[in-house]
Amino acid sequence: MLLAVLLLPLALVVARGRARHVACQWALAMRFPAEDLAGLTPGTRAAFEAARTQALWRDRELIGLTSGHRSAEEQARLFAEAIRRTGSPESARRRVLPPQESRHVAGTALDVRPVEGARWLEQHGARHHLHRVYDNEWWHFEYRPDRRPERLPHPGASTPTAGEGAARPLRRHCNRPAARTASGF
């Protein structure tokens, strides 16, 4: 937050009408230098940047990106690793989807950090069409401008029928290492 405040005068010169947004993006780029927003769809990127700007300025909450767009090859590698680790494609699908099903490959999925930022995004992300979609992945959000998706227990689960799969709030205990994906977060 302090960095964003310090960058605000320069942002006012560079982008008068969008100074808070620009200062926030600069500050977050310095805080999370390994982030890569390339490959996200324009809508996904705009929604994510708007959400994290609001989180920082309104609630002093940081939201970083661990993983966004992935190539089909990278997603296939992650899926193959999960199969080796778990012993079967069915088990692997509980953590990683094959490329043809992954919204990371489509550029509309985001893995975020830290857990407090994910909690903020779960509470406020719908304003930006960003939704948590899996119970077992507190960090995974998807840009869905058409509608709020049903919450699923894990990536490979089928869409629940009416009355099943009600969205559950983010729980602190989900931060255990066992809840992490092959992407390392």
Coordinates of N, CA and C in Angstrom, one line a residue:
M1 N 0.8 -1.2 0.0 CA 0.0 0.0 0.0 C 0.9 1.3 0.0
L2 N 1.9 1.2 0.8 CA 2.8 2.4 0.9 C 3.4 2.7 -0.4
L3 N 3.9 1.6 -1.1 CA 4.5 1.8 -2.4 C 3.5 2.4 -3.4
A4 N 2.3 2.0 -3.4 CA 1.2 2.5 -4.3 C 1.0 4.0 -4.0
V5 N 1.0 4.4 -2.7 CA 0.8 5.8 -2.3 C 2.0 6.6 -2.8
L6 N 3.2 6.1 -2.7 CA 4.4 6.8 -3.1 C 4.4 7.0 -4.6
L7 N 3.9 6.0 -5.4 CA 3.9 6.1 -6.8 C 2.7 6.9 -7.4
L8 N 1.8 7.3 -6.5 CA 0.6 8.0 -7.0 C 0.9 9.3 -7.6
P9 N 1.8 10.2 -7.1 CA 2.1 11.4 -7.8 C 2.6 11.2 -9.3
L10 N 3.4 10.3 -9.5 CA 3.9 10.0 -10.8 C 2.8 9.4 -11.7
A11 N 2.0 8.6 -11.1 CA 0.8 8.0 -11.9 C -0.1 9.2 -12.3
L12 N -0.3 10.2 -11.4 CA -1.1 11.3 -11.8 C -0.6 12.0 -13.0
V13 N 0.7 12.1 -13.2 CA 1.3 12.8 -14.3 C 1.1 11.9 -15.6
V14 N 1.3 10.6 -15.4 CA 1.3 9.7 -16.6 C -0.1 9.3 -17.0
A15 N -1.0 9.1 -16.0 CA -2.4 8.6 -16.4 C -3.4 9.3 -15.5
R16 N -3.6 10.6 -15.7 CA -4.5 11.4 -14.8 C -5.8 10.7 -14.4
G17 N -6.6 10.3 -15.3 CA -7.9 9.7 -14.9 C -7.8 8.3 -14.4
R18 N -6.7 7.7 -14.5 CA -6.5 6.3 -14.0 C -5.3 6.2 -13.0
A19 N -5.0 7.2 -12.4 CA -3.8 7.2 -11.5 C -3.8 6.2 -10.4
R20 N -4.9 6.0 -9.7 CA -4.9 5.0 -8.7 C -4.7 3.6 -9.2
H21 N -5.3 3.3 -10.4 CA -5.2 2.0 -11.0 C -3.7 1.8 -11.5
V22 N -3.2 2.8 -12.1 CA -1.8 2.7 -12.6 C -0.8 2.5 -11.4
A23 N -0.9 3.3 -10.4 CA -0.1 3.3 -9.2 C -0.2 1.9 -8.6
C24 N -1.4 1.4 -8.5 CA -1.6 0.0 -7.9 C -0.9 -1.0 -8.8
Q25 N -1.0 -1.0 -10.1 CA -0.4 -2.0 -11.0 C 1.1 -1.9 -10.9
W26 N 1.7 -0.7 -10.8 CA 3.1 -0.6 -10.7 C 3.6 -1.2 -9.3
A27 N 2.9 -0.8 -8.3 CA 3.3 -1.3 -6.9 C 3.2 -2.9 -6.9
L28 N 2.1 -3.4 -7.4 CA 2.0 -4.9 -7.4 C 3.0 -5.6 -8.3
A29 N 3.4 -4.9 -9.4 CA 4.4 -5.5 -10.3 C 5.7 -5.5 -9.5
M30 N 6.0 -4.5 -8.7 CA 7.2 -4.5 -7.9 C 7.1 -5.6 -6.8
R31 N 6.0 -5.7 -6.2 CA 5.8 -6.7 -5.1 C 5.8 -8.1 -5.6
F32 N 5.2 -8.4 -6.7 CA 5.2 -9.7 -7.3 C 5.9 -9.7 -8.7
P33 N 7.2 -9.5 -8.7 CA 7.9 -9.3 -10.0 C 7.8 -10.5 -11.0
A34 N 7.6 -11.7 -10.5 CA 7.5 -12.9 -11.4 C 6.2 -13.1 -12.0
E35 N 5.2 -12.3 -11.7 CA 3.9 -12.4 -12.3 C 3.9 -12.3 -13.8
D36 N 3.1 -13.0 -14.5 CA 3.0 -12.9 -15.9 C 1.5 -12.9 -16.3
L37 N 1.0 -11.7 -16.7 CA -0.4 -11.5 -17.0 C -0.6 -11.7 -18.5
A38 N 0.5 -12.0 -19.3 CA 0.4 -12.2 -20.7 C -0.4 -13.5 -21.0
G39 N -1.2 -13.5 -22.0 CA -2.0 -14.6 -22.4 C -3.4 -14.7 -21.8
L40 N -3.6 -13.8 -20.8 CA -5.0 -13.7 -20.2 C -5.8 -13.0 -21.3
T41 N -7.1 -13.4 -21.4 CA -8.0 -12.7 -22.3 C -8.1 -11.2 -21.9
P42 N -8.4 -10.3 -22.7 CA -8.5 -8.9 -22.3 C -9.5 -8.7 -21.2
G43 N -10.7 -9.4 -21.2 CA -11.7 -9.3 -20.2 C -11.2 -9.9 -18.9
T44 N -10.5 -11.0 -18.9 CA -9.9 -11.6 -17.7 C -8.9 -10.6 -17.0
R45 N -8.0 -10.1 -17.9 CA -7.0 -9.2 -17.3 C -7.6 -8.0 -16.8
A46 N -8.5 -7.4 -17.5 CA -9.1 -6.1 -17.0 C -9.9 -6.4 -15.7
A47 N -10.6 -7.5 -15.6 CA -11.3 -7.8 -14.4 C -10.4 -8.1 -13.2
F48 N -9.3 -8.8 -13.5 CA -8.3 -9.1 -12.4 C -7.6 -7.8 -11.9
E49 N -7.2 -6.9 -12.9 CA -6.6 -5.7 -12.5 C -7.6 -4.8 -11.7
A50 N -8.8 -4.7 -12.1 CA -9.8 -3.9 -11.4 C -10.0 -4.4 -10.0
A51 N -10.1 -5.7 -9.9 CA -10.4 -6.3 -8.6 C -9.2 -6.1 -7.6
R52 N -8.0 -6.3 -8.1 CA -6.9 -6.1 -7.2 C -6.6 -4.7 -6.9
T53 N -7.0 -3.8 -7.8 CA -6.9 -2.3 -7.5 C -7.9 -2.0 -6.4
Q54 N -9.1 -2.5 -6.5 CA -10.1 -2.2 -5.5 C -9.7 -2.8 -4.2
A55 N -9.1 -4.0 -4.2 CA -8.7 -4.7 -2.9 C -7.6 -3.9 -2.3
L56 N -6.7 -3.4 -3.0 CA -5.6 -2.6 -2.4 C -6.0 -1.3 -1.9
W57 N -6.7 -0.5 -2.7 CA -7.1 0.9 -2.2 C -8.2 0.9 -1.2
R58 N -9.2 0.0 -1.4 CA -10.3 0.0 -0.5 C -10.1 -0.8 0.8
D59 N -9.4 -1.9 0.7 CA -9.3 -2.8 1.9 C -7.9 -3.1 2.2
R60 N -6.9 -2.5 1.6 CA -5.5 -2.7 1.8 C -5.1 -4.2 1.8
E61 N -5.7 -4.9 0.8 CA -5.4 -6.3 0.6 C -4.6 -6.5 -0.7
L62 N -3.6 -7.3 -0.6 CA -2.8 -7.6 -1.8 C -3.3 -8.9 -2.5
I63 N -3.4 -8.9 -3.8 CA -3.7 -10.1 -4.5 C -2.6 -10.3 -5.6
G64 N -1.9 -11.3 -5.5 CA -0.9 -11.6 -6.5 C -1.3 -12.8 -7.4
L65 N -0.7 -12.9 -8.5 CA -1.0 -14.0 -9.5 C 0.1 -15.0 -9.5
T66 N -0.2 -16.2 -9.2 CA 0.8 -17.3 -9.2 C 0.8 -17.9 -10.6
S67 N -0.3 -18.1 -11.2 CA -0.4 -18.7 -12.5 C -1.6 -18.2 -13.2
G68 N -1.5 -17.8 -14.5 CA -2.6 -17.4 -15.3 C -2.7 -18.3 -16.5
H69 N -2.4 -17.7 -17.7 CA -2.5 -18.5 -18.9 C -1.4 -19.5 -18.9
R70 N -1.7 -20.7 -19.4 CA -0.7 -21.7 -19.7 C -0.9 -22.2 -21.1
S71 N 0.2 -22.5 -21.7 CA 0.1 -23.1 -23.1 C -0.4 -24.5 -22.9
A72 N -1.0 -25.1 -24.0 CA -1.5 -26.4 -24.0 C -0.4 -27.4 -23.6
E73 N 0.8 -27.2 -24.1 CA 2.0 -28.0 -23.8 C 2.3 -28.0 -22.3
E74 N 2.3 -26.9 -21.7 CA 2.6 -26.8 -20.2 C 1.5 -27.5 -19.4
Q75 N 0.2 -27.3 -19.8 CA -0.9 -27.9 -19.1 C -0.8 -29.4 -19.3
A76 N -0.4 -29.9 -20.5 CA -0.3 -31.3 -20.7 C 0.8 -31.9 -19.8
R77 N 1.9 -31.2 -19.7 CA 3.0 -31.6 -18.8 C 2.5 -31.7 -17.3
L78 N 1.8 -30.7 -16.9 CA 1.3 -30.7 -15.5 C 0.3 -31.9 -15.3
F79 N -0.5 -32.1 -16.3 CA -1.4 -33.3 -16.2 C -0.7 -34.6 -16.2
A80 N 0.3 -34.7 -17.0 CA 1.1 -36.0 -17.1 C 1.9 -36.2 -15.7
E81 N 2.4 -35.1 -15.1 CA 3.1 -35.2 -13.8 C 2.1 -35.6 -12.8
A82 N 0.8 -35.1 -12.8 CA -0.2 -35.5 -11.8 C -0.6 -37.0 -12.0
I83 N -0.6 -37.5 -13.2 CA -0.9 -38.9 -13.5 C 0.2 -39.7 -12.8
R84 N 1.5 -39.3 -13.1 CA 2.6 -40.1 -12.5 C 2.5 -40.1 -11.0
R85 N 2.2 -38.9 -10.4 CA 2.2 -38.8 -9.0 C 1.0 -39.6 -8.3
T86 N -0.2 -39.5 -9.0 CA -1.4 -40.1 -8.4 C -1.6 -41.6 -8.8
G87 N -1.1 -41.9 -10.0 CA -1.3 -43.3 -10.5 C -2.4 -43.5 -11.5
S88 N -3.2 -42.5 -11.8 CA -4.3 -42.6 -12.8 C -4.8 -41.3 -13.2
P89 N -5.3 -41.2 -14.5 CA -5.9 -40.0 -15.0 C -7.0 -39.5 -14.1
E90 N -7.8 -40.5 -13.6 CA -9.0 -40.1 -12.8 C -8.6 -39.4 -11.5
S91 N -7.5 -39.9 -10.9 CA -7.0 -39.3 -9.7 C -6.4 -37.9 -10.0
A92 N -5.6 -37.9 -11.1 CA -5.0 -36.6 -11.5 C -6.0 -35.5 -11.7
R93 N -7.1 -35.8 -12.3 CA -8.1 -34.8 -12.6 C -8.7 -34.2 -11.3
R94 N -8.4 -34.7 -10.2 CA -8.9 -34.0 -8.9 C -8.0 -32.8 -8.6
R95 N -6.9 -32.6 -9.3 CA -6.0 -31.5 -9.1 C -5.7 -30.7 -10.4
V96 N -5.6 -31.4 -11.5 CA -5.2 -30.8 -12.8 C -6.0 -31.4 -13.9
L97 N -6.5 -30.5 -14.8 CA -7.2 -30.9 -15.9 C -6.3 -31.0 -17.2
P98 N -6.7 -31.9 -18.1 CA -6.0 -32.0 -19.4 C -6.2 -30.6 -20.1
P99 N -5.3 -30.3 -21.1 CA -5.3 -29.0 -21.7 C -6.6 -28.7 -22.4
Q100 N -7.3 -29.6 -23.0 CA -8.5 -29.3 -23.7 C -9.7 -28.9 -22.8
E101 N -9.5 -29.2 -21.5 CA -10.5 -28.8 -20.5 C -10.1 -27.6 -19.6
S102 N -8.9 -27.2 -19.6 CA -8.4 -26.2 -18.7 C -8.7 -24.8 -19.1
R103 N -9.3 -24.1 -18.2 CA -9.5 -22.6 -18.5 C -8.2 -21.8 -18.4
H104 N -7.2 -22.4 -17.8 CA -5.8 -21.7 -17.9 C -5.4 -21.6 -19.3
V105 N -5.6 -22.7 -20.1 CA -5.2 -22.7 -21.5 C -6.0 -21.7 -22.3
A106 N -7.3 -21.5 -21.9 CA -8.2 -20.5 -22.5 C -7.8 -19.1 -22.1
G107 N -7.0 -18.9 -21.1 CA -6.7 -17.6 -20.6 C -7.7 -16.9 -19.7
T108 N -8.6 -17.7 -19.1 CA -9.6 -17.2 -18.2 C -9.5 -17.7 -16.8
A109 N -8.5 -18.4 -16.5 CA -8.3 -18.9 -15.1 C -7.1 -18.2 -14.4
L110 N -7.2 -18.0 -13.1 CA -6.2 -17.3 -12.3 C -5.9 -18.1 -11.1
D111 N -4.7 -18.4 -10.8 CA -4.3 -18.9 -9.5 C -3.7 -17.7 -8.7
V112 N -4.3 -17.4 -7.5 CA -3.9 -16.2 -6.8 C -3.3 -16.5 -5.5
R113 N -2.6 -15.5 -4.9 CA -2.0 -15.6 -3.6 C -2.1 -14.2 -2.9
P114 N -1.9 -14.1 -1.7 CA -1.8 -15.1 -0.6 C -3.3 -15.5 -0.3
V115 N -3.4 -16.3 0.7 CA -4.7 -16.8 1.1 C -5.7 -15.6 1.5
E116 N -5.1 -14.6 2.1 CA -6.0 -13.4 2.4 C -6.5 -12.7 1.2
G117 N -5.7 -12.7 0.1 CA -6.1 -12.1 -1.1 C -7.2 -12.9 -1.8
A118 N -7.0 -14.3 -1.7 CA -8.0 -15.2 -2.2 C -9.3 -15.0 -1.5
R119 N -9.2 -14.9 -0.2 CA -10.4 -14.7 0.6 C -11.2 -13.4 0.2
W120 N -10.4 -12.3 0.0 CA -11.0 -11.1 -0.5 C -11.7 -11.3 -1.8
L121 N -11.0 -12.0 -2.7 CA -11.5 -12.2 -4.1 C -12.8 -13.1 -4.0
E122 N -12.8 -14.0 -3.1 CA -14.0 -14.9 -3.0 C -15.2 -14.0 -2.5
Q123 N -14.9 -13.1 -1.6 CA -16.0 -12.2 -1.1 C -16.5 -11.2 -2.1
H124 N -15.5 -10.6 -2.9 CA -15.8 -9.4 -3.7 C -15.6 -9.7 -5.2
G125 N -15.1 -10.8 -5.6 CA -14.7 -11.0 -7.0 C -15.9 -11.1 -7.9
A126 N -17.1 -11.4 -7.5 CA -18.2 -11.5 -8.4 C -18.6 -10.2 -9.0
R127 N -18.2 -9.1 -8.4 CA -18.4 -7.8 -9.0 C -17.6 -7.6 -10.3
H128 N -16.6 -8.4 -10.3 CA -15.7 -8.4 -11.5 C -15.8 -9.6 -12.3
H129 N -16.8 -10.4 -12.1 CA -17.0 -11.7 -12.8 C -15.9 -12.7 -12.5
L130 N -15.2 -12.6 -11.4 CA -14.2 -13.6 -11.0 C -14.7 -14.5 -9.9
H131 N -14.7 -15.8 -10.1 CA -15.4 -16.7 -9.2 C -14.5 -17.9 -8.8
R132 N -14.5 -18.2 -7.5 CA -13.8 -19.5 -7.1 C -14.7 -20.6 -7.6
V133 N -14.2 -21.6 -8.2 CA -15.0 -22.7 -8.7 C -14.8 -24.1 -8.1
Y134 N -13.7 -24.3 -7.4 CA -13.4 -25.6 -6.8 C -13.2 -25.5 -5.3
D135 N -13.9 -26.4 -4.6 CA -13.7 -26.5 -3.1 C -12.3 -26.8 -2.7
N136 N -11.6 -27.6 -3.4 CA -10.3 -28.0 -3.0 C -9.2 -27.1 -3.5
E137 N -9.5 -26.0 -4.2 CA -8.5 -25.1 -4.6 C -8.9 -23.6 -4.2
W138 N -8.4 -23.2 -3.1 CA -8.8 -21.9 -2.6 C -8.2 -20.8 -3.5
W139 N -7.2 -21.1 -4.2 CA -6.4 -20.1 -5.0 C -6.9 -20.0 -6.4
H140 N -7.8 -20.8 -6.9 CA -8.2 -20.9 -8.3 C -9.5 -20.1 -8.5
F141 N -9.5 -19.1 -9.4 CA -10.6 -18.3 -9.8 C -10.7 -18.3 -11.3
E142 N -11.9 -18.1 -11.8 CA -12.2 -18.0 -13.2 C -13.0 -16.8 -13.6
Y143 N -12.7 -16.2 -14.7 CA -13.5 -15.1 -15.2 C -14.7 -15.7 -16.0
R144 N -15.8 -15.4 -15.5 CA -17.1 -15.9 -16.0 C -18.1 -14.8 -16.1
P145 N -18.0 -14.0 -17.2 CA -18.9 -12.8 -17.3 C -20.3 -13.2 -17.6
D146 N -20.6 -14.4 -18.1 CA -21.9 -14.8 -18.5 C -22.8 -15.2 -17.2
R147 N -22.2 -15.8 -16.3 CA -22.9 -16.3 -15.1 C -22.0 -16.8 -14.0
R148 N -22.5 -16.8 -12.8 CA -21.7 -17.4 -11.7 C -21.7 -19.0 -11.9
P149 N -20.6 -19.6 -11.9 CA -20.5 -21.0 -12.1 C -20.9 -21.8 -10.8
E150 N -21.4 -23.0 -10.9 CA -21.6 -23.8 -9.8 C -20.3 -24.2 -9.1
R151 N -20.2 -24.2 -7.8 CA -19.0 -24.7 -7.1 C -18.9 -26.2 -7.2
L152 N -17.7 -26.7 -7.6 CA -17.5 -28.1 -7.8 C -16.5 -28.5 -6.7
P153 N -16.5 -29.8 -6.3 CA -15.6 -30.3 -5.2 C -14.1 -30.2 -5.7
H154 N -13.9 -30.5 -7.0 CA -12.5 -30.5 -7.5 C -12.6 -30.3 -9.0
P155 N -11.5 -30.1 -9.7 CA -11.5 -29.8 -11.2 C -12.1 -30.9 -12.0
G156 N -12.0 -32.2 -11.7 CA -12.5 -33.2 -12.5 C -13.9 -33.6 -12.2
A157 N -14.6 -32.9 -11.3 CA -16.0 -33.3 -10.9 C -17.0 -32.8 -12.0
S158 N -18.0 -33.5 -12.0 CA -19.1 -33.1 -12.9 C -19.9 -32.0 -12.3
T159 N -20.6 -31.2 -13.1 CA -21.4 -30.2 -12.6 C -22.5 -30.8 -11.7
P160 N -22.7 -30.2 -10.5 CA -23.7 -30.8 -9.5 C -25.1 -30.5 -10.0
T161 N -26.0 -31.4 -9.6 CA -27.4 -31.2 -9.9 C -27.9 -30.2 -8.9
A162 N -29.2 -29.7 -9.1 CA -29.8 -28.8 -8.2 C -29.8 -29.3 -6.8
G163 N -29.4 -28.4 -5.8 CA -29.3 -28.8 -4.4 C -28.0 -29.3 -4.0
E164 N -27.2 -29.7 -4.9 CA -25.8 -30.2 -4.6 C -24.8 -29.1 -4.8
G165 N -23.7 -29.2 -4.2 CA -22.5 -28.4 -4.5 C -22.7 -26.9 -4.2
A166 N -23.4 -26.6 -3.1 CA -23.5 -25.1 -2.8 C -22.2 -24.6 -2.5
A167 N -21.9 -23.3 -2.9 CA -20.6 -22.7 -2.7 C -20.3 -22.7 -1.2
R168 N -19.1 -23.0 -0.8 CA -18.6 -23.0 0.5 C -17.6 -21.9 0.7
P169 N -17.6 -21.3 1.8 CA -16.6 -20.2 2.0 C -15.2 -20.7 2.1
L170 N -14.2 -19.9 1.8 CA -12.8 -20.2 1.9 C -12.5 -20.4 3.4
R171 N -11.8 -21.5 3.7 CA -11.4 -21.8 5.0 C -9.9 -21.7 5.2
R172 N -9.4 -21.2 6.3 CA -8.0 -21.0 6.5 C -7.2 -22.3 6.4
H173 N -7.8 -23.5 6.8 CA -7.0 -24.7 6.8 C -6.7 -25.2 5.4
C174 N -7.3 -24.6 4.4 CA -7.0 -25.0 3.0 C -5.6 -24.7 2.6
N175 N -4.9 -23.9 3.4 CA -3.5 -23.5 3.1 C -2.5 -24.6 3.4
R176 N -2.9 -25.7 3.7 CA -1.9 -26.8 4.0 C -1.2 -27.2 2.7
P177 N 0.0 -27.7 2.8 CA 0.7 -28.1 1.6 C 0.0 -29.1 0.7
A178 N -0.7 -30.0 1.3 CA -1.4 -31.0 0.6 C -2.4 -30.4 -0.4
A179 N -2.9 -29.2 -0.2 CA -3.9 -28.6 -1.0 C -3.3 -27.9 -2.2
R180 N -2.0 -28.0 -2.4 CA -1.3 -27.3 -3.5 C -1.3 -28.1 -4.8
T181 N -1.3 -27.4 -5.9 CA -1.3 -28.1 -7.2 C 0.2 -28.3 -7.7
A182 N 0.3 -28.9 -8.8 CA 1.6 -29.1 -9.5 C 2.2 -27.7 -9.8
S183 N 1.4 -26.7 -9.9 CA 2.0 -25.3 -10.2 C 2.7 -24.8 -9.0
G184 N 2.7 -25.5 -7.8 CA 3.5 -25.0 -6.7 C 2.7 -24.1 -5.7
F185 N 1.5 -23.9 -5.9 CA 0.7 -23.0 -5.0 C -0.6 -23.5 -4.7

